[in-house]
PDB file of C-alpha atoms in Angstrom:
ATOM      1  CA  MET W 300       0.000   0.000   0.000  1.00  0.00           C
ATOM      2  CA  PHE W 301       2.838   2.304   0.911  1.00  0.00           C
ATOM      3  CA  LEU W 302       4.485   1.549  -2.444  1.00  0.00           C
ATOM      4  CA  VAL W 303       1.251   2.314  -4.356  1.00  0.00           C
ATOM      5  CA  PHE W 304       0.847   5.732  -2.708  1.00  0.00           C
ATOM      6  CA  GLY W 305       4.511   6.488  -3.400  1.00  0.00           C
ATOM      7  CA  CYS W 306       4.060   5.739  -7.122  1.00  0.00           C
ATOM      8  CA  ILE W 307       0.920   7.874  -7.270  1.00  0.00           C
ATOM      9  CA  GLY W 308       2.783  10.768  -5.640  1.00  0.00           C
ATOM     10  CA  LEU W 309       5.637  10.431  -8.130  1.00  0.00           C
ATOM     11  CA  VAL W 310       3.225  10.426 -11.079  1.00  0.00           C
ATOM     12  CA  LEU W 311       1.454  13.523  -9.741  1.00  0.00           C
ATOM     13  CA  SER W 312       4.786  15.328  -9.297  1.00  0.00           C
ATOM     14  CA  VAL W 313       5.856  14.607 -12.888  1.00  0.00           C
ATOM     15  CA  LEU W 314       2.412  15.652 -14.143  1.00  0.00           C
ATOM     16  CA  ALA W 315       2.626  18.935 -12.252  1.00  0.00           C
ATOM     17  CA  VAL W 316       6.007  19.725 -13.837  1.00  0.00           C
ATOM     18  CA  VAL W 317       4.692  18.924 -17.323  1.00  0.00           C
ATOM     19  CA  ILE W 318       1.622  21.140 -16.808  1.00  0.00           C
ATOM     20  CA  TYR W 319       3.822  24.006 -15.567  1.00  0.00           C
ATOM     21  CA  PHE W 320       5.986  23.947 -18.689  1.00  0.00           C
ATOM     22  CA  VAL W 321       2.971  23.682 -20.995  1.00  0.00           C
ATOM     23  CA  VAL W 322       1.206  26.624 -19.354  1.00  0.00           C
ATOM     24  CA  THR W 323       4.245  28.883 -18.967  1.00  0.00           C
ATOM     25  CA  GLY W 324       5.851  27.966 -22.274  1.00  0.00           C
ATOM     26  CA  GLY W 325       8.991  26.913 -20.503  1.00  0.00           C
ATOM     27  CA  ILE W 326       9.976  30.462 -19.505  1.00  0.00           C
ATOM     28  CA  ASN W 327      12.467  30.486 -16.655  1.00  0.00           C
ATOM     29  CA  SER W 328      10.907  31.813 -13.476  1.00  0.00           C
ATOM     30  CA  ASN W 329      13.952  34.060 -13.102  1.00  0.00           C
ATOM     31  CA  THR W 330      13.256  35.752 -16.455  1.00  0.00           C
ATOM     32  CA  PRO W 331      11.279  38.981 -15.859  1.00  0.00           C
ATOM     33  CA  ILE W 332       8.072  39.605 -17.778  1.00  0.00           C
ATOM     34  CA  THR W 333       8.775  42.363 -20.326  1.00  0.00           C
ATOM     35  CA  ARG W 334       7.012  45.651 -19.743  1.00  0.00           C
ATOM     36  CA  ILE W 335       7.162  48.889 -21.768  1.00  0.00           C
ATOM     37  CA  SER W 336       5.434  52.243 -21.333  1.00  0.00           C
ATOM     38  CA  THR W 337       5.269  55.580 -23.159  1.00  0.00           C
ATOM     39  CA  ASP W 338       3.411  58.909 -23.064  1.00  0.00           C
ATOM     40  CA  ASP W 339       2.004  61.072 -25.844  1.00  0.00           C
ATOM     41  CA  LEU W 340       4.498  63.616 -27.211  1.00  0.00           C
ATOM     42  CA  VAL W 341       4.293  67.132 -28.655  1.00  0.00           C
ATOM     43  CA  ILE W 342       7.521  68.278 -30.333  1.00  0.00           C
ATOM     44  CA  TYR W 343       8.601  71.012 -32.719  1.00  0.00           C
ATOM     45  CA  LYS W 344       9.348  70.328 -36.353  1.00  0.00           C
ATOM     46  CA  GLY W 345      13.111  69.870 -36.681  1.00  0.00           C
ATOM     47  CA  SER W 346      13.629  69.038 -33.001  1.00  0.00           C
ATOM     48  CA  TYR W 347      14.010  65.653 -31.309  1.00  0.00           C
ATOM     49  CA  VAL W 348      13.555  63.807 -28.023  1.00  0.00           C
ATOM     50  CA  GLU W 349      15.536  60.909 -26.598  1.00  0.00           C
ATOM     51  CA  ASN W 350      14.697  58.138 -24.130  1.00  0.00           C
ATOM     52  CA  PHE W 351      10.977  58.611 -24.755  1.00  0.00           C
ATOM     53  CA  TYR W 352       9.988  55.146 -23.508  1.00  0.00           C
ATOM     54  CA  GLU W 353      10.646  52.974 -20.471  1.00  0.00           C
ATOM     55  CA  VAL W 354      11.329  49.246 -20.656  1.00  0.00           C
ATOM     56  CA  ASN W 355      12.158  47.012 -17.699  1.00  0.00           C
ATOM     57  CA  VAL W 356      14.547  44.687 -19.589  1.00  0.00           C
ATOM     58  CA  ASP W 357      17.906  45.997 -20.781  1.00  0.00           C
ATOM     59  CA  ASP W 358      18.356  43.537 -23.650  1.00  0.00           C
ATOM     60  CA  ALA W 359      14.831  43.886 -25.083  1.00  0.00           C
ATOM     61  CA  GLU W 360      14.516  44.256 -28.844  1.00  0.00           C
ATOM     62  CA  ILE W 361      12.498  47.406 -29.582  1.00  0.00           C
ATOM     63  CA  THR W 362      10.461  47.863 -32.775  1.00  0.00           C
ATOM     64  CA  PHE W 363       8.138  50.629 -33.992  1.00  0.00           C
ATOM     65  CA  ALA W 364       5.189  50.886 -36.389  1.00  0.00           C
ATOM     66  CA  VAL W 365       3.514  54.151 -37.459  1.00  0.00           C
ATOM     67  CA  ASP W 366       0.162  54.801 -39.115  1.00  0.00           C
ATOM     68  CA  LYS W 367       1.575  57.677 -41.266  1.00  0.00           C
ATOM     69  CA  GLU W 368       4.958  58.008 -42.918  1.00  0.00           C
ATOM     70  CA  GLY W 369       7.054  61.170 -43.122  1.00  0.00           C
ATOM     71  CA  ILE W 370       5.887  62.966 -39.968  1.00  0.00           C
ATOM     72  CA  ILE W 371       8.535  61.540 -37.617  1.00  0.00           C
ATOM     73  CA  ASN W 372      11.770  59.607 -37.854  1.00  0.00           C
ATOM     74  CA  ILE W 373      12.746  57.119 -35.134  1.00  0.00           C
ATOM     75  CA  ASN W 374      16.317  55.870 -34.773  1.00  0.00           C
ATOM     76  CA  LYS W 375      16.654  53.598 -31.728  1.00  0.00           C
ATOM     77  CA  ASP W 376      15.806  55.819 -28.747  1.00  0.00           C
ATOM     78  CA  ARG W 377      15.805  59.130 -30.665  1.00  0.00           C
ATOM     79  CA  LEU W 378      12.571  60.504 -32.166  1.00  0.00           C
ATOM     80  CA  GLU W 379      12.717  63.481 -34.562  1.00  0.00           C
ATOM     81  CA  GLY W 380       9.871  65.676 -35.834  1.00  0.00           C
ATOM     82  CA  CYS W 381      10.045  65.926 -39.639  1.00  0.00           C
ATOM     83  CA  GLU W 382       6.720  67.411 -40.764  1.00  0.00           C
ATOM     84  CA  VAL W 383       3.778  69.085 -39.028  1.00  0.00           C
ATOM     85  CA  GLY W 384       1.027  66.571 -38.234  1.00  0.00           C
ATOM     86  CA  GLU W 385      -0.084  63.754 -35.951  1.00  0.00           C
ATOM     87  CA  VAL W 386       0.982  60.115 -36.014  1.00  0.00           C
ATOM     88  CA  ASP W 387       0.046  57.088 -33.922  1.00  0.00           C
ATOM     89  CA  VAL W 388       2.974  54.862 -32.958  1.00  0.00           C
ATOM     90  CA  LEU W 389       2.971  51.224 -31.821  1.00  0.00           C
ATOM     91  CA  ILE W 390       6.077  50.345 -29.818  1.00  0.00           C
ATOM     92  CA  SER W 391       6.924  46.719 -29.013  1.00  0.00           C
ATOM     93  CA  ALA W 392       9.583  45.120 -26.833  1.00  0.00           C
ATOM     94  CA  GLU W 393      10.624  41.450 -26.909  1.00  0.00           C
ATOM     95  CA  SER W 394      12.960  39.637 -24.544  1.00  0.00           C
ATOM     96  CA  HIS W 395      13.372  35.864 -24.080  1.00  0.00           C
ATOM     97  CA  GLY W 396       9.977  35.132 -25.613  1.00  0.00           C
ATOM     98  CA  SER W 397       8.166  37.729 -23.493  1.00  0.00           C
ATOM     99  CA  ILE W 398       6.536  40.483 -25.593  1.00  0.00           C
ATOM    100  CA  ALA W 399       4.993  43.792 -24.501  1.00  0.00           C
ATOM    101  CA  SER W 400       3.624  46.720 -26.490  1.00  0.00           C
ATOM    102  CA  ASP W 401       2.163  50.182 -26.022  1.00  0.00           C
ATOM    103  CA  THR W 402       0.769  52.930 -28.251  1.00  0.00           C
ATOM    104  CA  PHE W 403       1.289  56.676 -28.143  1.00  0.00           C
ATOM    105  CA  LYS W 404       0.553  59.740 -30.261  1.00  0.00           C
ATOM    106  CA  VAL W 405       3.174  62.172 -31.526  1.00  0.00           C
ATOM    107  CA  THR W 406       2.094  65.684 -32.535  1.00  0.00           C
ATOM    108  CA  VAL W 407       4.649  67.695 -34.512  1.00  0.00           C
ATOM    109  CA  ILE W 408       4.089  71.458 -34.531  1.00  0.00           C
ATOM    110  CA  ASP W 409       5.755  74.516 -36.049  1.00  0.00           C
ATOM    111  CA  ARG W 410       7.448  77.114 -33.900  1.00  0.00           C
ATOM    112  CA  ASP W 411       5.549  79.875 -35.693  1.00  0.00           C
ATOM    113  CA  TYR W 412       2.668  80.424 -38.087  1.00  0.00           C
ATOM    114  CA  SER W 413       3.190  79.330 -41.680  1.00  0.00           C
ATOM    115  CA  TYR W 414       1.321  79.666 -44.954  1.00  0.00           C
ATOM    116  CA  THR W 415       0.384  77.832 -48.113  1.00  0.00           C
ATOM    117  CA  VAL W 416      -0.064  79.044 -51.676  1.00  0.00           C
ATOM    118  CA  GLU W 417      -2.152  76.738 -53.853  1.00  0.00           C
ATOM    119  CA  PRO W 418      -2.088  77.528 -57.612  1.00  0.00           C
ATOM    120  CA  VAL W 419      -5.521  77.281 -59.241  1.00  0.00           C
ATOM    121  CA  ILE W 420      -5.338  78.680 -62.784  1.00  0.00           C
ATOM    122  CA  ASP W 421      -2.371  79.855 -64.903  1.00  0.00           C
ATOM    123  CA  CYS W 422       0.371  79.811 -62.273  1.00  0.00           C
ATOM    124  CA  THR W 423       2.773  77.638 -60.323  1.00  0.00           C
ATOM    125  CA  PHE W 424       4.427  78.230 -56.955  1.00  0.00           C
ATOM    126  CA  GLU W 425       8.012  77.220 -56.151  1.00  0.00           C
ATOM    127  CA  ASP W 426      10.502  78.486 -53.551  1.00  0.00           C
ATOM    128  CA  ASN W 427       8.287  81.419 -52.528  1.00  0.00           C
ATOM    129  CA  ILE W 428       7.953  82.519 -56.176  1.00  0.00           C
ATOM    130  CA  LEU W 429       4.648  82.732 -58.044  1.00  0.00           C
ATOM    131  CA  LEU W 430       5.339  81.942 -61.701  1.00  0.00           C
ATOM    132  CA  MET W 431       2.871  83.395 -64.249  1.00  0.00           C
ATOM    133  CA  PRO W 432       2.869  82.454 -67.937  1.00  0.00           C
ATOM    134  CA  ASN W 433       0.096  84.991 -68.669  1.00  0.00           C
ATOM    135  CA  ASP W 434      -1.152  88.320 -67.326  1.00  0.00           C
ATOM    136  CA  GLU W 435      -3.806  86.819 -65.063  1.00  0.00           C
ATOM    137  CA  CYS W 436      -3.684  84.007 -62.532  1.00  0.00           C
ATOM    138  CA  PHE W 437      -5.775  82.526 -59.718  1.00  0.00           C
ATOM    139  CA  PHE W 438      -4.434  81.043 -56.490  1.00  0.00           C
ATOM    140  CA  LYS W 439      -5.383  80.331 -52.865  1.00  0.00           C
ATOM    141  CA  PHE W 440      -3.495  81.745 -49.900  1.00  0.00           C
ATOM    142  CA  GLN W 441      -3.968  80.412 -46.345  1.00  0.00           C
ATOM    143  CA  ILE W 442      -2.277  80.997 -42.995  1.00  0.00           C
ATOM    144  CA  LEU W 443      -1.648  77.910 -40.850  1.00  0.00           C
ATOM    145  CA  ASP W 444      -1.273  77.795 -37.073  1.00  0.00           C
ATOM    146  CA  THR W 445       1.504  75.907 -35.302  1.00  0.00           C
ATOM    147  CA  TYR W 446      -0.521  72.673 -35.564  1.00  0.00           C
ATOM    148  CA  GLY W 447      -0.802  73.011 -39.355  1.00  0.00           C
ATOM    149  CA  LYS W 448      -4.503  73.936 -39.216  1.00  0.00           C
ATOM    150  CA  VAL W 449      -5.996  76.796 -41.241  1.00  0.00           C
ATOM    151  CA  PHE W 450      -6.018  79.928 -39.090  1.00  0.00           C
ATOM    152  CA  ASP W 451      -9.104  82.045 -39.711  1.00  0.00           C
ATOM    153  CA  THR W 452      -8.087  85.696 -39.502  1.00  0.00           C
ATOM    154  CA  HIS W 453      -8.347  88.869 -41.561  1.00  0.00           C
ATOM    155  CA  VAL W 454      -5.544  89.174 -44.102  1.00  0.00           C
ATOM    156  CA  SER W 455      -4.706  92.448 -45.813  1.00  0.00           C
ATOM    157  CA  TYR W 456      -2.710  92.483 -49.048  1.00  0.00           C
ATOM    158  CA  GLU W 457      -1.017  94.769 -51.544  1.00  0.00           C
ATOM    159  CA  VAL W 458       0.968  94.625 -54.771  1.00  0.00           C
ATOM    160  CA  ILE W 459       4.328  96.385 -54.933  1.00  0.00           C
ATOM    161  CA  GLY W 460       4.852  97.316 -58.576  1.00  0.00           C
ATOM    162  CA  ASN W 461       2.339  97.398 -61.417  1.00  0.00           C
ATOM    163  CA  GLY W 462      -0.482  94.987 -60.796  1.00  0.00           C
ATOM    164  CA  LYS W 463      -3.893  94.431 -59.250  1.00  0.00           C
ATOM    165  CA  LEU W 464      -4.814  91.801 -56.655  1.00  0.00           C
ATOM    166  CA  ASP W 465      -8.390  90.988 -55.661  1.00  0.00           C
ATOM    167  CA  SER W 466     -10.021  88.325 -53.503  1.00  0.00           C
ATOM    168  CA  ASP W 467     -12.827  86.330 -55.115  1.00  0.00           C
ATOM    169  CA  LEU W 468     -14.714  83.527 -53.313  1.00  0.00           C
ATOM    170  CA  GLY W 469     -11.719  82.410 -51.268  1.00  0.00           C
ATOM    171  CA  ARG W 470      -9.320  82.751 -54.186  1.00  0.00           C
ATOM    172  CA  PHE W 471      -6.994  85.576 -55.177  1.00  0.00           C
ATOM    173  CA  VAL W 472      -6.913  87.002 -58.700  1.00  0.00           C
ATOM    174  CA  LEU W 473      -3.694  88.677 -59.755  1.00  0.00           C
ATOM    175  CA  ILE W 474      -3.554  90.796 -62.905  1.00  0.00           C
ATOM    176  CA  THR W 475      -0.173  92.123 -63.942  1.00  0.00           C
ATOM    177  CA  SER W 476       1.933  92.364 -67.079  1.00  0.00           C
ATOM    178  CA  GLU W 477       5.310  92.460 -65.328  1.00  0.00           C
ATOM    179  CA  ASP W 478       7.227  91.088 -62.373  1.00  0.00           C
ATOM    180  CA  CYS W 479       6.109  92.387 -58.987  1.00  0.00           C
ATOM    181  CA  ILE W 480       5.850  91.582 -55.277  1.00  0.00           C
ATOM    182  CA  ILE W 481       2.796  90.590 -53.236  1.00  0.00           C
ATOM    183  CA  LYS W 482       2.577  91.297 -49.510  1.00  0.00           C
ATOM    184  CA  PHE W 483       0.099  89.599 -47.172  1.00  0.00           C
ATOM    185  CA  TYR W 484      -0.269  90.738 -43.569  1.00  0.00           C
ATOM    186  CA  ALA W 485      -2.335  89.344 -40.678  1.00  0.00           C
ATOM    187  CA  GLU W 486      -2.465  92.103 -38.069  1.00  0.00           C
ATOM    188  CA  GLU W 487      -3.983  89.878 -35.349  1.00  0.00           C
ATOM    189  CA  ILE W 488      -0.849  87.729 -35.165  1.00  0.00           C
ATOM    190  CA  GLU W 489       1.631  90.210 -36.712  1.00  0.00           C
ATOM    191  CA  PHE W 490       2.426  87.758 -39.492  1.00  0.00           C
ATOM    192  CA  GLU W 491       3.738  88.977 -42.840  1.00  0.00           C
ATOM    193  CA  VAL W 492       4.378  87.072 -46.052  1.00  0.00           C
ATOM    194  CA  VAL W 493       6.250  88.461 -49.072  1.00  0.00           C
ATOM    195  CA  ILE W 494       5.925  86.611 -52.386  1.00  0.00           C
ATOM    196  CA  ASN W 495       7.842  87.338 -55.575  1.00  0.00           C
ATOM    197  CA  VAL W 496       5.884  87.232 -58.845  1.00  0.00           C
ATOM    198  CA  ILE W 497       7.759  86.412 -62.056  1.00  0.00           C
ATOM    199  CA  HIS W 498       6.449  86.225 -65.627  1.00  0.00           C
ATOM    200  CA  THR W 499       7.696  83.138 -67.422  1.00  0.00           C
ATOM    201  CA  ALA W 500       6.453  84.002 -70.942  1.00  0.00           C
TER     202      ALA W 500
END
């Protein structure tokens, strides 16, 4: 009887060890469970941050995935703002078969207001120069806040040289037969834009 109970105990011990390795995947109890954490970031375009995440395992392999390309650049533990915008980032850490992940948002902003010029008819815009093949062109001009959103404010404008500039249904109409300069000014934010106009014909 004593021998029977001893065999049963041995079988139960072996079974317990087998179940442990099946459930835990054979991970050593001395191996820490990988953990990683981050916070949302707001950085300036052209600037960078370092050590923007925390991981509890020194030898963990860190990988990143973003939902939009071109807004940020990540090189190991250095994150750089490349273009104004928002991007969601998935960060993962793996060590000895233990995997952890976290998500965070990065918002890249400008240090100051900016602007856009969108050609509509008979013009192109390159390097702050409005190129006109004819004597009349249509374009859109918008001021953007530091988050890259359209900033709604009153904008005054003038032409330096011979020419006429009018606003029509959210577009600007420029009529001129020679090269000139356009000035836009938003008094509310003391923001001025100077654009060179060149005839290409």
